[in-house]
Coordinates of C-alpha atoms in Angstrom, one line a residue:
M1 CA -155.8 -58.5 44.5
L2 CA -154.1 -57.0 47.5
N3 CA -151.5 -54.3 46.6
K4 CA -148.4 -54.6 48.8
I5 CA -146.6 -51.5 49.8
P6 CA -142.9 -52.0 50.5
Y7 CA -141.7 -51.1 54.0
F8 CA -138.6 -49.0 54.4
A9 CA -136.7 -49.2 57.6
G10 CA -134.7 -46.3 58.9
P11 CA -135.2 -42.5 58.6
I12 CA -136.5 -40.9 55.5
R13 CA -133.9 -38.3 54.2
S14 CA -135.2 -35.3 52.3
R15 CA -133.5 -34.4 49.1
K16 CA -131.9 -31.0 49.2
L17 CA -133.4 -28.7 46.6
K18 CA -130.8 -27.0 44.4
N19 CA -131.0 -23.3 44.1
I20 CA -131.7 -22.7 40.4
T21 CA -129.9 -19.6 39.1
I22 CA -129.2 -18.2 35.7
K23 CA -125.8 -20.0 35.9
T24 CA -127.7 -23.3 36.3
I25 CA -129.7 -22.5 33.1
S26 CA -126.5 -21.5 31.3
E27 CA -124.8 -24.8 32.1
A28 CA -127.9 -26.8 31.2
T29 CA -128.4 -25.1 27.8
Q30 CA -124.8 -24.3 27.0
V31 CA -125.8 -20.7 26.4
S32 CA -123.8 -17.8 27.8
L33 CA -124.8 -16.1 31.1
T34 CA -125.3 -12.8 29.3
T35 CA -127.7 -14.3 26.8
V36 CA -129.7 -16.2 29.4
S37 CA -130.0 -13.0 31.4
R38 CA -131.3 -11.1 28.4
V39 CA -133.8 -13.7 27.5
L40 CA -135.2 -13.9 31.1
N41 CA -135.4 -10.1 31.2
G42 CA -137.5 -10.1 28.1
V43 CA -135.1 -8.2 25.8
S44 CA -134.3 -10.9 23.3
K45 CA -135.4 -8.9 20.3
K46 CA -133.4 -5.8 21.4
F47 CA -130.2 -7.9 21.4
R48 CA -131.2 -10.0 18.3
I49 CA -131.3 -13.3 20.1
S50 CA -132.7 -16.0 17.8
P51 CA -136.2 -17.4 18.6
A52 CA -134.6 -20.9 18.9
T53 CA -132.2 -19.8 21.6
E54 CA -134.9 -17.9 23.4
A55 CA -137.2 -20.9 23.3
K56 CA -134.3 -23.1 24.6
V57 CA -133.6 -20.9 27.5
L58 CA -137.3 -20.4 28.5
E59 CA -137.9 -24.1 28.3
A60 CA -135.0 -24.9 30.5
A61 CA -136.0 -22.2 33.0
E62 CA -139.5 -23.7 33.3
R63 CA -138.2 -27.3 33.5
L64 CA -135.7 -26.5 36.2
G65 CA -138.2 -24.4 38.2
Y66 CA -136.3 -21.1 37.9
T67 CA -137.7 -18.3 40.0
P68 CA -136.3 -14.7 39.6
N69 CA -134.6 -13.2 42.6
Q70 CA -137.0 -10.3 43.3
T71 CA -134.6 -8.6 45.6
A72 CA -131.9 -8.5 42.9
I73 CA -134.5 -7.3 40.4
N74 CA -135.6 -4.5 42.7
L75 CA -132.0 -3.4 43.3
R76 CA -131.2 -3.4 39.6
L77 CA -134.3 -1.4 38.7
N78 CA -134.2 0.8 41.8
K79 CA -137.8 -0.2 42.6
S80 CA -139.6 -2.2 45.3
F81 CA -142.7 -2.8 43.2
S82 CA -144.9 -1.9 46.1
I83 CA -147.4 1.0 46.3
G84 CA -149.2 2.4 49.3
L85 CA -152.9 3.1 49.0
V86 CA -154.4 5.2 51.8
I87 CA -158.2 5.3 51.9
P88 CA -160.6 7.2 54.2
T89 CA -162.9 4.2 54.8
L90 CA -163.6 1.0 52.9
A91 CA -167.2 1.1 54.4
N92 CA -168.0 3.8 51.8
P93 CA -168.8 2.1 48.4
F94 CA -167.1 4.9 46.5
F95 CA -163.7 4.4 48.2
S96 CA -163.9 0.6 48.2
N97 CA -164.6 0.7 44.4
I98 CA -161.5 2.9 44.0
A99 CA -159.4 0.5 46.1
S100 CA -160.5 -2.5 44.0
I101 CA -159.7 -0.8 40.7
V102 CA -156.3 0.5 41.9
N103 CA -155.4 -2.9 43.4
Q104 CA -156.3 -4.9 40.3
A105 CA -154.7 -2.5 37.8
L106 CA -151.4 -2.3 39.8
H107 CA -151.3 -6.0 40.4
A108 CA -151.6 -6.5 36.6
K109 CA -148.4 -4.4 36.3
G110 CA -146.5 -6.4 38.8
Y111 CA -147.0 -4.2 41.9
S112 CA -148.2 -5.2 45.3
V113 CA -150.6 -2.7 47.0
L114 CA -150.5 -2.0 50.7
V115 CA -154.0 -0.7 51.6
T116 CA -154.8 1.3 54.8
D117 CA -158.3 2.1 55.9
C118 CA -158.1 5.2 58.1
N119 CA -161.7 5.1 59.3
E120 CA -161.9 8.9 58.4
E121 CA -159.4 9.5 61.3
E122 CA -156.6 12.0 60.8
K123 CA -154.2 10.4 63.3
T124 CA -154.6 7.0 61.6
E125 CA -153.8 8.6 58.3
I126 CA -150.7 10.3 59.6
D127 CA -149.4 7.1 61.2
A128 CA -150.2 5.1 58.0
V129 CA -148.4 7.6 55.7
R130 CA -145.3 7.6 58.0
Q131 CA -145.2 3.8 58.2
L132 CA -145.5 3.4 54.5
A133 CA -142.8 5.9 53.8
A134 CA -140.5 3.9 56.1
R135 CA -141.1 0.7 54.1
N136 CA -139.2 1.9 51.0
I137 CA -142.3 1.8 48.8
D138 CA -142.2 3.2 45.3
G139 CA -145.1 5.7 45.7
M140 CA -148.5 6.3 47.2
I141 CA -152.0 7.0 46.1
I142 CA -153.9 8.8 48.8
I143 CA -157.4 10.0 49.4
P144 CA -156.9 12.4 52.4
S145 CA -159.1 12.2 55.5
G146 CA -158.0 15.1 57.6
K147 CA -156.9 18.7 57.5
D148 CA -153.2 18.3 58.5
K149 CA -150.8 18.5 55.6
K150 CA -147.4 18.1 57.4
H151 CA -147.1 14.4 56.7
F152 CA -147.7 15.0 53.0
E153 CA -145.1 17.8 53.0
L154 CA -142.7 15.3 54.5
L155 CA -143.3 12.9 51.5
L156 CA -142.4 15.8 49.2
K157 CA -139.1 16.3 51.1
Q158 CA -138.4 12.6 50.9
E159 CA -139.1 12.7 47.2
I160 CA -141.7 9.9 47.4
P161 CA -144.0 10.0 44.4
V162 CA -147.6 10.8 45.5
V163 CA -150.9 11.3 43.7
F164 CA -154.2 12.3 45.4
I165 CA -157.5 11.0 44.3
D166 CA -160.9 12.8 44.9
R167 CA -159.7 14.9 47.8
Y168 CA -156.8 17.3 47.5
F169 CA -155.2 20.6 48.8
N170 CA -155.0 23.5 46.4
D171 CA -152.0 24.9 48.3
L172 CA -150.0 21.7 48.2
P173 CA -147.9 20.9 45.1
I174 CA -149.1 17.3 44.8
S175 CA -150.8 16.1 41.6
Y176 CA -154.4 15.0 41.9
V177 CA -157.2 13.4 39.9
S178 CA -160.8 14.1 40.9
T179 CA -164.3 14.3 39.8
D180 CA -165.3 17.9 39.1
H181 CA -167.4 18.1 42.3
Y182 CA -168.4 21.7 41.8
E183 CA -169.7 21.0 38.3
G184 CA -171.6 17.8 39.4
A185 CA -173.4 19.6 42.2
F186 CA -174.2 22.6 39.9
L187 CA -175.7 20.2 37.3
M188 CA -177.9 18.4 39.8
V189 CA -179.2 21.6 41.4
N190 CA -180.0 23.0 38.0
H191 CA -181.9 19.8 37.2
L192 CA -183.9 20.2 40.4
I193 CA -184.7 23.8 39.7
A194 CA -185.6 23.0 36.1
S195 CA -188.1 20.5 37.6
G196 CA -189.8 23.4 39.5
H197 CA -188.1 23.0 42.9
K198 CA -187.1 26.1 44.9
R199 CA -186.8 24.8 48.5
I200 CA -183.9 22.5 47.9
A201 CA -182.1 21.3 51.0
C202 CA -178.4 20.3 50.9
I203 CA -177.1 17.8 53.4
Q204 CA -173.3 17.8 53.3
G205 CA -170.4 15.8 54.6
A206 CA -167.1 16.8 56.4
H207 CA -166.7 20.6 56.1
H208 CA -162.9 20.5 55.6
V209 CA -162.9 18.0 52.8
M210 CA -162.3 19.5 49.4
S211 CA -164.8 17.4 47.6
N212 CA -167.5 18.5 50.0
R213 CA -166.6 22.1 49.8
E214 CA -166.8 22.1 46.0
R215 CA -170.1 20.3 46.1
V216 CA -171.5 22.9 48.5
R217 CA -170.1 25.6 46.3
G218 CA -171.9 24.1 43.3
Y219 CA -175.2 24.0 45.2
S220 CA -174.8 27.6 46.4
E221 CA -173.9 29.0 43.0
A222 CA -176.6 27.1 41.1
M223 CA -179.2 28.6 43.5
K224 CA -177.7 32.0 43.2
A225 CA -177.6 31.8 39.4
Q226 CA -181.4 31.3 39.4
K227 CA -181.8 34.1 42.0
L228 CA -183.0 31.6 44.7
P229 CA -181.8 31.8 48.3
E230 CA -179.9 28.9 49.9
Y231 CA -182.8 27.1 51.5
Y232 CA -180.8 24.9 53.8
I233 CA -177.2 23.6 54.2
G234 CA -176.7 21.1 57.1
G235 CA -174.6 18.1 58.1
S236 CA -171.0 17.6 59.1
S237 CA -169.9 14.0 58.0
F238 CA -170.3 11.6 55.2
T239 CA -172.2 9.1 57.3
Y240 CA -175.6 7.3 57.4
E241 CA -176.1 8.6 61.0
D242 CA -175.6 12.2 60.0
G243 CA -177.9 11.9 57.1
Y244 CA -180.6 10.5 59.4
L245 CA -180.3 13.1 62.1
E246 CA -180.1 16.1 59.7
T247 CA -183.2 14.9 57.9
K248 CA -185.1 14.5 61.2
L249 CA -184.3 18.1 62.1
L250 CA -184.9 19.4 58.6
M251 CA -188.4 17.9 58.4
Q252 CA -189.4 19.9 61.5
K253 CA -189.3 23.1 59.6
S254 CA -192.7 24.8 59.1
E255 CA -191.9 25.4 55.4
K256 CA -190.6 22.0 54.4
P257 CA -188.3 21.3 51.5
T258 CA -189.6 20.0 48.2
A259 CA -186.3 18.3 47.4
I260 CA -183.2 17.1 49.3
F261 CA -179.8 16.8 47.7
A262 CA -177.6 14.4 49.7
L263 CA -173.9 15.0 49.0
S264 CA -173.0 11.3 49.2
D265 CA -174.8 7.9 49.0
T266 CA -173.9 7.1 52.6
I267 CA -175.7 10.3 53.7
L268 CA -178.6 9.4 51.4
L269 CA -179.2 6.1 53.3
G270 CA -179.8 8.1 56.5
V271 CA -182.1 10.5 54.6
L272 CA -184.2 7.6 53.3
K273 CA -184.5 6.0 56.7
A274 CA -185.7 9.2 58.3
L275 CA -188.2 10.0 55.5
T276 CA -189.6 6.4 55.6
E277 CA -190.0 6.5 59.4
D278 CA -192.0 9.7 59.1
G279 CA -194.2 8.4 56.3
Y280 CA -192.9 10.5 53.4
R281 CA -193.3 9.1 50.0
I282 CA -190.6 9.5 47.3
P283 CA -191.2 11.4 44.9
E284 CA -194.9 12.0 45.7
D285 CA -194.2 14.0 48.9
I286 CA -190.5 14.9 48.5
S287 CA -187.9 14.6 45.8
I288 CA -184.4 13.1 46.4
A289 CA -181.1 13.3 44.6
T290 CA -177.6 12.2 45.6
F291 CA -173.9 12.4 44.7
D292 CA -172.0 9.1 44.0
N293 CA -174.2 6.6 42.1
S294 CA -173.7 3.4 44.0
I295 CA -175.0 0.3 42.3
Y296 CA -177.8 -0.2 44.8
L297 CA -179.6 3.0 43.8
D298 CA -181.3 1.2 41.0
F299 CA -182.7 -1.4 43.4
L300 CA -184.3 1.0 46.0
A301 CA -188.1 1.2 46.3
C302 CA -187.8 4.4 44.3
P303 CA -184.6 4.4 42.2
V304 CA -182.7 7.6 43.1
T305 CA -181.4 10.2 40.6
S306 CA -177.7 10.7 41.1
I307 CA -174.4 12.3 40.0
S308 CA -172.3 9.5 38.6
Q309 CA -168.6 9.9 39.3
P310 CA -166.2 8.5 36.6
I311 CA -164.5 6.2 39.2
S312 CA -162.6 4.0 36.7
D313 CA -161.3 7.0 34.7
V314 CA -160.2 8.8 37.9
A315 CA -158.4 5.7 39.2
Q316 CA -156.7 4.8 35.9
I317 CA -155.4 8.3 35.3
A318 CA -154.1 8.5 38.8
I319 CA -152.2 5.2 38.4
R320 CA -150.7 6.5 35.1
L321 CA -149.5 9.7 36.8
L322 CA -148.0 7.8 39.7
L323 CA -146.2 5.2 37.6
N324 CA -144.8 8.0 35.4
K325 CA -143.4 9.7 38.5
I326 CA -142.0 6.4 39.8
D327 CA -140.2 5.7 36.5
Q328 CA -138.8 9.2 36.4
K329 CA -137.4 8.8 39.9
S330 CA -136.0 5.3 39.3
N331 CA -134.3 6.6 36.1
H332 CA -133.0 9.6 37.9
E333 CA -134.9 11.9 35.6
E334 CA -136.3 15.3 36.5
S335 CA -140.1 15.5 36.4
T336 CA -141.1 17.1 33.1
N337 CA -144.7 17.7 34.0
G338 CA -144.5 19.0 37.6
Q339 CA -147.8 19.1 39.4
E340 CA -150.7 17.8 37.3
N341 CA -154.3 18.6 38.4
I342 CA -157.0 16.8 36.5
L343 CA -160.8 17.3 37.0
I344 CA -163.2 15.0 35.2
V345 CA -166.8 16.2 34.6
P346 CA -169.4 13.8 36.0
S347 CA -172.9 13.1 34.6
I348 CA -176.4 12.8 35.9
I349 CA -178.1 9.4 36.0
Y350 CA -181.8 10.2 35.8
R351 CA -184.1 7.8 37.7
K352 CA -187.5 8.2 39.4
S353 CA -186.9 10.2 42.6
V354 CA -187.3 13.7 41.2
K355 CA -190.9 14.9 40.7
S356 CA -191.7 17.7 38.3
L357 CA -193.6 20.5 40.0
L358 CA -194.2 22.4 36.8

């Protein structure tokens, strides 16, 4: 049977949608504006509003399609519910993991996260921090890329809550949460020495970065503690390319290393490429260790022993510190804790890339 569709002549007029406010809900439920407001703000129990009234208001709000006025909420709470996240580079799995954890955790708490990838460039970082500060955000989580601190000092003057993750400045009164990079490197070098290695090469990242400096210090002091000379420290950036070039040069030495300690997984990838090209077998010909513990380390031809950073713990603690600072500011409270510096000891994940020479 043919279904007939009626034809309507003339223009179709759209129905104007009514702006649903708490007054609309109050009129629909015959409940006072104050009570409706308290129910919608989730404080029914505090003001002893009956479950029946609460259910009545919430049902009406859902039926009428009520949407809270976010601007009004922000003004009332003195918050924008937006956080800036400044990352050196999302190409590095360590930083992208942190970005993912921070974004998900803050989103669950009702915050939007504005992420900036600085590509390890100081100028990009400076511009990003200034632009975020101008957007009336509630606070920032930053992993610094450069050496300049003036833009961070400006945040302190503007009283914008800030927490550093992983990289920090000892002479800047900004709270930070980080892996104990010194302890991690010290643990790994001790493991290599305990396995009989004495010619241990260290391929580092950017010299000015605190995490790198602490890892190099851990390497140096572990060698010194066992009365061994620093065999080799080379490299200048946390990149695949630098790991590759440094390894090519390193393996030209007449007295070759028995082990290489790459100070990041990105450096490690370059190390592995160089060794593979030159026909070295891991761990038969040379042992390898790294700092970061990316997921792919288990799936390499020879799974690589690594320092595992407590990424989730670092990110979650940093979020708690920042939200506490934001709450204190919005409530016009003085900070009770001041600068908080937290280091978390990492652990070694033992795989198959370190050969015992004993």
